[in-house]
Amino acid sequence: MADVVYNNFKKNIMNGNIDLDTDTVKVALVTSAYTPNIDTDEDFADVTNEVSGTGYTAGGNTLANAAVTADTTDDEGVFDADDTTWTTSTITARGAVIYKDTGTPGTSWLIGYLDFTTDQASSAGDFTIAFGAEGILNLG
Amino acid sequence: MTNDVKIQRGTPREKREVTNDKEWLEDRMERLDEKIEVLSERVKAAKQEKNEREKQLAAL
């Protein structure tokens, strides 16, 4: 498995269902039992095996300071936000699902899946996803 | 015993400048005003088209 962008995200961004820098965008952690299906997974109701544990609230964290910019060097649109941390947590996760949260799983459109490759675990500590210099998502 | 974990995605970036300072918030407010205006226009156009389509449908 690798990082993926759901096909339905591409559709939803084209028809205006998603506005990345004004919508509430969340990141939820999932276990190795969840395998994203880029063709059929569309909303958060399709996501299974979300992690549970101390310091983790179902649905995950809201991404703060989301911004959308144009990268004229790489000819891309860039979506970025602050790094996110689950503090004083005891959780084990294999990946993260980024999605637009509407409060209703059936209309909370999926955006992408970040693959951690191996299980990542915190124990009464910080579980942090640090996004890279290229941002969270690039559309070229 | 505690354990922190940090998943670094790609090349580490410099600290992001977008913090909740006054300048960022003012810029954000301005952009949201622009979006509200654009979305209002889209709603107006969609309602107008719906009215026209209803008339077309009724005429069939």
PDB file of C-alpha atoms in Angstrom:
ATOM      1  CA  MET A   1       0.000   0.000   0.000  1.00  0.00           C
ATOM      2  CA  ALA A   2       1.097   3.538  -0.617  1.00  0.00           C
ATOM      3  CA  ASP A   3      -0.383   6.991  -0.226  1.00  0.00           C
ATOM      4  CA  VAL A   4      -3.516   7.337  -2.302  1.00  0.00           C
ATOM      5  CA  VAL A   5      -5.942   9.988  -3.452  1.00  0.00           C
ATOM      6  CA  TYR A   6      -9.481   8.686  -3.666  1.00  0.00           C
ATOM      7  CA  ASN A   7     -11.029   8.905  -7.135  1.00  0.00           C
ATOM      8  CA  ASN A   8     -14.231  10.252  -5.651  1.00  0.00           C
ATOM      9  CA  PHE A   9     -12.225  13.166  -4.197  1.00  0.00           C
ATOM     10  CA  LYS A  10     -11.278  14.167  -7.733  1.00  0.00           C
ATOM     11  CA  LYS A  11     -14.945  14.091  -8.663  1.00  0.00           C
ATOM     12  CA  ASN A  12     -16.040  15.972  -5.556  1.00  0.00           C
ATOM     13  CA  ILE A  13     -13.488  18.717  -5.988  1.00  0.00           C
ATOM     14  CA  MET A  14     -14.570  19.166  -9.601  1.00  0.00           C
ATOM     15  CA  ASN A  15     -18.249  19.534  -8.756  1.00  0.00           C
ATOM     16  CA  GLY A  16     -17.645  21.856  -5.827  1.00  0.00           C
ATOM     17  CA  ASN A  17     -18.470  19.466  -2.987  1.00  0.00           C
ATOM     18  CA  ILE A  18     -15.085  20.125  -1.419  1.00  0.00           C
ATOM     19  CA  ASP A  19     -13.399  23.454  -0.722  1.00  0.00           C
ATOM     20  CA  LEU A  20     -10.168  22.561   1.018  1.00  0.00           C
ATOM     21  CA  ASP A  21      -9.347  25.860   2.687  1.00  0.00           C
ATOM     22  CA  THR A  22     -12.819  26.684   3.991  1.00  0.00           C
ATOM     23  CA  ASP A  23     -14.280  23.257   4.781  1.00  0.00           C
ATOM     24  CA  THR A  24     -13.507  21.456   8.020  1.00  0.00           C
ATOM     25  CA  VAL A  25     -10.831  18.954   7.048  1.00  0.00           C
ATOM     26  CA  LYS A  26      -9.965  16.204   9.482  1.00  0.00           C
ATOM     27  CA  VAL A  27      -7.371  13.480   9.724  1.00  0.00           C
ATOM     28  CA  ALA A  28      -8.370  10.168  11.268  1.00  0.00           C
ATOM     29  CA  LEU A  29      -6.031   7.343  12.193  1.00  0.00           C
ATOM     30  CA  VAL A  30      -6.715   3.784  11.099  1.00  0.00           C
ATOM     31  CA  THR A  31      -5.214   0.400  11.850  1.00  0.00           C
ATOM     32  CA  SER A  32      -3.577  -2.000   9.416  1.00  0.00           C
ATOM     33  CA  ALA A  33      -6.966  -3.682   9.002  1.00  0.00           C
ATOM     34  CA  TYR A  34      -8.188  -0.797   6.823  1.00  0.00           C
ATOM     35  CA  THR A  35      -7.252  -1.017   3.163  1.00  0.00           C
ATOM     36  CA  PRO A  36      -8.343   1.997   1.145  1.00  0.00           C
ATOM     37  CA  ASN A  37     -10.226   1.297  -2.055  1.00  0.00           C
ATOM     38  CA  ILE A  38      -9.685   4.314  -4.275  1.00  0.00           C
ATOM     39  CA  ASP A  39     -12.537   3.291  -6.573  1.00  0.00           C
ATOM     40  CA  THR A  40     -15.327   2.560  -4.111  1.00  0.00           C
ATOM     41  CA  ASP A  41     -14.507   4.473  -0.915  1.00  0.00           C
ATOM     42  CA  GLU A  42     -16.217   7.840  -1.101  1.00  0.00           C
ATOM     43  CA  ASP A  43     -17.182   9.050   2.363  1.00  0.00           C
ATOM     44  CA  PHE A  44     -16.186   8.505   5.961  1.00  0.00           C
ATOM     45  CA  ALA A  45     -18.866   5.831   6.375  1.00  0.00           C
ATOM     46  CA  ASP A  46     -16.711   3.705   4.049  1.00  0.00           C
ATOM     47  CA  VAL A  47     -13.738   3.876   6.411  1.00  0.00           C
ATOM     48  CA  THR A  48     -13.341   0.925   8.755  1.00  0.00           C
ATOM     49  CA  ASN A  49     -11.007   0.111  11.613  1.00  0.00           C
ATOM     50  CA  GLU A  50     -10.403   3.597  12.952  1.00  0.00           C
ATOM     51  CA  VAL A  51      -8.022   3.438  15.893  1.00  0.00           C
ATOM     52  CA  SER A  52      -9.184   3.780  19.461  1.00  0.00           C
ATOM     53  CA  GLY A  53      -7.143   4.511  22.519  1.00  0.00           C
ATOM     54  CA  THR A  54      -6.260   7.035  25.168  1.00  0.00           C
ATOM     55  CA  GLY A  55      -5.979  10.548  23.793  1.00  0.00           C
ATOM     56  CA  TYR A  56      -7.807   9.775  20.555  1.00  0.00           C
ATOM     57  CA  THR A  57     -11.334  10.973  19.780  1.00  0.00           C
ATOM     58  CA  ALA A  58     -13.308   9.174  17.076  1.00  0.00           C
ATOM     59  CA  GLY A  59     -13.196  11.139  13.839  1.00  0.00           C
ATOM     60  CA  GLY A  60      -9.665  12.359  14.465  1.00  0.00           C
ATOM     61  CA  ASN A  61      -8.149  15.835  14.548  1.00  0.00           C
ATOM     62  CA  THR A  62      -9.207  18.907  12.611  1.00  0.00           C
ATOM     63  CA  LEU A  63      -6.407  20.258  10.451  1.00  0.00           C
ATOM     64  CA  ALA A  64      -5.622  23.810  11.551  1.00  0.00           C
ATOM     65  CA  ASN A  65      -4.657  26.711   9.335  1.00  0.00           C
ATOM     66  CA  ALA A  66      -5.518  24.960   6.099  1.00  0.00           C
ATOM     67  CA  ALA A  67      -4.370  26.807   3.007  1.00  0.00           C
ATOM     68  CA  VAL A  68      -4.492  26.275  -0.736  1.00  0.00           C
ATOM     69  CA  THR A  69      -1.830  27.801  -2.936  1.00  0.00           C
ATOM     70  CA  ALA A  70      -0.489  27.521  -6.472  1.00  0.00           C
ATOM     71  CA  ASP A  71       3.039  26.209  -6.953  1.00  0.00           C
ATOM     72  CA  THR A  72       4.109  27.884 -10.193  1.00  0.00           C
ATOM     73  CA  THR A  73       7.460  26.100 -10.178  1.00  0.00           C
ATOM     74  CA  ASP A  74       6.079  22.573 -10.110  1.00  0.00           C
ATOM     75  CA  ASP A  75       2.796  23.578 -11.805  1.00  0.00           C
ATOM     76  CA  GLU A  76       0.687  22.211  -8.991  1.00  0.00           C
ATOM     77  CA  GLY A  77      -2.073  23.157  -6.635  1.00  0.00           C
ATOM     78  CA  VAL A  78      -0.951  22.651  -3.048  1.00  0.00           C
ATOM     79  CA  PHE A  79      -3.044  21.907   0.001  1.00  0.00           C
ATOM     80  CA  ASP A  80      -1.288  22.357   3.320  1.00  0.00           C
ATOM     81  CA  ALA A  81      -2.081  22.768   7.005  1.00  0.00           C
ATOM     82  CA  ASP A  82      -0.329  22.706  10.346  1.00  0.00           C
ATOM     83  CA  ASP A  83       1.165  19.486  11.648  1.00  0.00           C
ATOM     84  CA  THR A  84      -1.230  17.589  13.866  1.00  0.00           C
ATOM     85  CA  THR A  85      -0.623  15.900  17.211  1.00  0.00           C
ATOM     86  CA  TRP A  86      -2.552  13.650  19.539  1.00  0.00           C
ATOM     87  CA  THR A  87      -1.016  14.534  22.866  1.00  0.00           C
ATOM     88  CA  THR A  88      -0.570  12.175  25.784  1.00  0.00           C
ATOM     89  CA  SER A  89      -1.941   9.379  23.657  1.00  0.00           C
ATOM     90  CA  THR A  90      -1.599   5.641  23.624  1.00  0.00           C
ATOM     91  CA  ILE A  91      -2.493   4.554  20.122  1.00  0.00           C
ATOM     92  CA  THR A  92      -1.223   2.383  17.297  1.00  0.00           C
ATOM     93  CA  ALA A  93      -1.928   3.340  13.693  1.00  0.00           C
ATOM     94  CA  ARG A  94      -0.863   2.189  10.229  1.00  0.00           C
ATOM     95  CA  GLY A  95      -2.248   5.096   8.286  1.00  0.00           C
ATOM     96  CA  ALA A  96      -4.325   8.259   8.234  1.00  0.00           C
ATOM     97  CA  VAL A  97      -7.441   9.180   6.304  1.00  0.00           C
ATOM     98  CA  ILE A  98      -7.902  12.822   5.361  1.00  0.00           C
ATOM     99  CA  TYR A  99     -11.485  13.843   4.768  1.00  0.00           C
ATOM    100  CA  LYS A 100     -13.936  16.715   4.711  1.00  0.00           C
ATOM    101  CA  ASP A 101     -16.014  16.545   7.889  1.00  0.00           C
ATOM    102  CA  THR A 102     -19.655  17.557   7.675  1.00  0.00           C
ATOM    103  CA  GLY A 103     -20.675  15.927  10.931  1.00  0.00           C
ATOM    104  CA  THR A 104     -22.407  13.162   8.984  1.00  0.00           C
ATOM    105  CA  PRO A 105     -20.209  10.244   7.913  1.00  0.00           C
ATOM    106  CA  GLY A 106     -22.260   9.613   4.760  1.00  0.00           C
ATOM    107  CA  THR A 107     -21.534  13.092   3.414  1.00  0.00           C
ATOM    108  CA  SER A 108     -18.018  13.497   4.816  1.00  0.00           C
ATOM    109  CA  TRP A 109     -16.113  13.132   1.567  1.00  0.00           C
ATOM    110  CA  LEU A 110     -12.769  11.335   1.570  1.00  0.00           C
ATOM    111  CA  ILE A 111      -9.696  13.088   0.245  1.00  0.00           C
ATOM    112  CA  GLY A 112      -6.646  10.882   0.644  1.00  0.00           C
ATOM    113  CA  TYR A 113      -4.938   8.166   2.634  1.00  0.00           C
ATOM    114  CA  LEU A 114      -1.455   8.502   4.119  1.00  0.00           C
ATOM    115  CA  ASP A 115       0.360   5.195   4.472  1.00  0.00           C
ATOM    116  CA  PHE A 116       2.748   4.952   7.437  1.00  0.00           C
ATOM    117  CA  THR A 117       4.144   1.681   5.949  1.00  0.00           C
ATOM    118  CA  THR A 118       4.519   0.118   9.392  1.00  0.00           C
ATOM    119  CA  ASP A 119       2.533   0.396  12.591  1.00  0.00           C
ATOM    120  CA  GLN A 120       3.339   3.586  14.501  1.00  0.00           C
ATOM    121  CA  ALA A 121       2.668   3.671  18.223  1.00  0.00           C
ATOM    122  CA  SER A 122       2.650   6.216  20.984  1.00  0.00           C
ATOM    123  CA  SER A 123       2.511   5.372  24.661  1.00  0.00           C
ATOM    124  CA  ALA A 124       1.346   8.144  26.982  1.00  0.00           C
ATOM    125  CA  GLY A 125       3.147  10.461  24.569  1.00  0.00           C
ATOM    126  CA  ASP A 126       2.692  12.613  21.472  1.00  0.00           C
ATOM    127  CA  PHE A 127       1.586  11.029  18.200  1.00  0.00           C
ATOM    128  CA  THR A 128       2.507  13.585  15.525  1.00  0.00           C
ATOM    129  CA  ILE A 129       2.079  13.728  11.784  1.00  0.00           C
ATOM    130  CA  ALA A 130       4.535  16.288  10.420  1.00  0.00           C
ATOM    131  CA  PHE A 131       3.657  17.307   6.884  1.00  0.00           C
ATOM    132  CA  GLY A 132       6.495  17.912   4.449  1.00  0.00           C
ATOM    133  CA  ALA A 133       7.768  20.933   2.576  1.00  0.00           C
ATOM    134  CA  GLU A 134       5.557  20.019  -0.402  1.00  0.00           C
ATOM    135  CA  GLY A 135       2.425  20.186   1.748  1.00  0.00           C
ATOM    136  CA  ILE A 136      -0.216  17.547   2.319  1.00  0.00           C
ATOM    137  CA  LEU A 137      -1.587  17.147  -1.177  1.00  0.00           C
ATOM    138  CA  ASN A 138      -0.407  18.240  -4.610  1.00  0.00           C
ATOM    139  CA  LEU A 139      -2.582  18.180  -7.688  1.00  0.00           C
ATOM    140  CA  GLY A 140      -0.513  18.424 -10.827  1.00  0.00           C
TER     141      GLY A 140
ATOM    142  CA  MET B   1       7.475   4.489  30.268  1.00  0.00           C
ATOM    143  CA  THR B   2       6.296   6.914  27.609  1.00  0.00           C
ATOM    144  CA  ASN B   3       6.880   6.905  23.899  1.00  0.00           C
ATOM    145  CA  ASP B   4       6.427   9.730  21.398  1.00  0.00           C
ATOM    146  CA  VAL B   5       6.130   9.064  17.695  1.00  0.00           C
ATOM    147  CA  LYS B   6       6.557  11.543  14.857  1.00  0.00           C
ATOM    148  CA  ILE B   7       5.698  10.562  11.311  1.00  0.00           C
ATOM    149  CA  GLN B   8       7.618  12.897   9.028  1.00  0.00           C
ATOM    150  CA  ARG B   9       6.016  13.163   5.605  1.00  0.00           C
ATOM    151  CA  GLY B  10       8.585  13.995   2.932  1.00  0.00           C
ATOM    152  CA  THR B  11      11.217  16.654   3.382  1.00  0.00           C
ATOM    153  CA  PRO B  12      10.834  18.558   6.661  1.00  0.00           C
ATOM    154  CA  ARG B  13       9.569  22.055   6.074  1.00  0.00           C
ATOM    155  CA  GLU B  14      10.390  25.303   7.700  1.00  0.00           C
ATOM    156  CA  LYS B  15       8.006  26.498  10.359  1.00  0.00           C
ATOM    157  CA  ARG B  16       4.744  27.553   8.732  1.00  0.00           C
ATOM    158  CA  GLU B  17       4.048  31.232   8.777  1.00  0.00           C
ATOM    159  CA  VAL B  18       0.287  30.886   8.928  1.00  0.00           C
ATOM    160  CA  THR B  19      -0.340  31.350  12.606  1.00  0.00           C
ATOM    161  CA  ASN B  20      -3.285  33.051  14.227  1.00  0.00           C
ATOM    162  CA  ASP B  21      -1.717  36.479  14.037  1.00  0.00           C
ATOM    163  CA  LYS B  22      -3.609  39.628  13.068  1.00  0.00           C
ATOM    164  CA  GLU B  23      -2.310  39.795   9.505  1.00  0.00           C
ATOM    165  CA  TRP B  24      -3.249  36.169   8.764  1.00  0.00           C
ATOM    166  CA  LEU B  25      -6.714  36.581  10.271  1.00  0.00           C
ATOM    167  CA  GLU B  26      -7.367  39.770   8.280  1.00  0.00           C
ATOM    168  CA  ASP B  27      -6.280  38.044   5.072  1.00  0.00           C
ATOM    169  CA  ARG B  28      -8.457  35.083   5.922  1.00  0.00           C
ATOM    170  CA  MET B  29     -11.481  37.318   6.547  1.00  0.00           C
ATOM    171  CA  GLU B  30     -10.956  39.013   3.203  1.00  0.00           C
ATOM    172  CA  ARG B  31     -10.764  35.702   1.367  1.00  0.00           C
ATOM    173  CA  LEU B  32     -13.871  34.403   3.126  1.00  0.00           C
ATOM    174  CA  ASP B  33     -15.763  37.550   2.116  1.00  0.00           C
ATOM    175  CA  GLU B  34     -14.728  36.917  -1.485  1.00  0.00           C
ATOM    176  CA  LYS B  35     -15.890  33.313  -1.261  1.00  0.00           C
ATOM    177  CA  ILE B  36     -19.235  34.305   0.240  1.00  0.00           C
ATOM    178  CA  GLU B  37     -19.737  36.672  -2.678  1.00  0.00           C
ATOM    179  CA  VAL B  38     -18.815  34.035  -5.255  1.00  0.00           C
ATOM    180  CA  LEU B  39     -21.010  31.392  -3.636  1.00  0.00           C
ATOM    181  CA  SER B  40     -23.942  33.823  -3.414  1.00  0.00           C
ATOM    182  CA  GLU B  41     -23.631  34.453  -7.152  1.00  0.00           C
ATOM    183  CA  ARG B  42     -23.591  30.716  -7.826  1.00  0.00           C
ATOM    184  CA  VAL B  43     -26.723  30.163  -5.723  1.00  0.00           C
ATOM    185  CA  LYS B  44     -28.457  33.016  -7.554  1.00  0.00           C
ATOM    186  CA  ALA B  45     -27.487  31.608 -10.958  1.00  0.00           C
ATOM    187  CA  ALA B  46     -28.573  28.077 -10.006  1.00  0.00           C
ATOM    188  CA  LYS B  47     -31.971  29.338  -8.801  1.00  0.00           C
ATOM    189  CA  GLN B  48     -32.416  31.329 -11.980  1.00  0.00           C
ATOM    190  CA  GLU B  49     -31.599  28.314 -14.147  1.00  0.00           C
ATOM    191  CA  LYS B  50     -33.941  26.136 -12.098  1.00  0.00           C
ATOM    192  CA  ASN B  51     -36.793  28.572 -12.712  1.00  0.00           C
ATOM    193  CA  GLU B  52     -36.090  28.547 -16.438  1.00  0.00           C
ATOM    194  CA  ARG B  53     -35.925  24.738 -16.551  1.00  0.00           C
ATOM    195  CA  GLU B  54     -39.220  24.497 -14.670  1.00  0.00           C
ATOM    196  CA  LYS B  55     -40.841  26.719 -17.274  1.00  0.00           C
ATOM    197  CA  GLN B  56     -39.358  24.591 -20.074  1.00  0.00           C
ATOM    198  CA  LEU B  57     -40.612  21.429 -18.386  1.00  0.00           C
ATOM    199  CA  ALA B  58     -44.093  22.866 -17.890  1.00  0.00           C
ATOM    200  CA  ALA B  59     -44.247  23.827 -21.549  1.00  0.00           C
ATOM    201  CA  LEU B  60     -43.602  20.272 -22.742  1.00  0.00           C
TER     202      LEU B  60
END
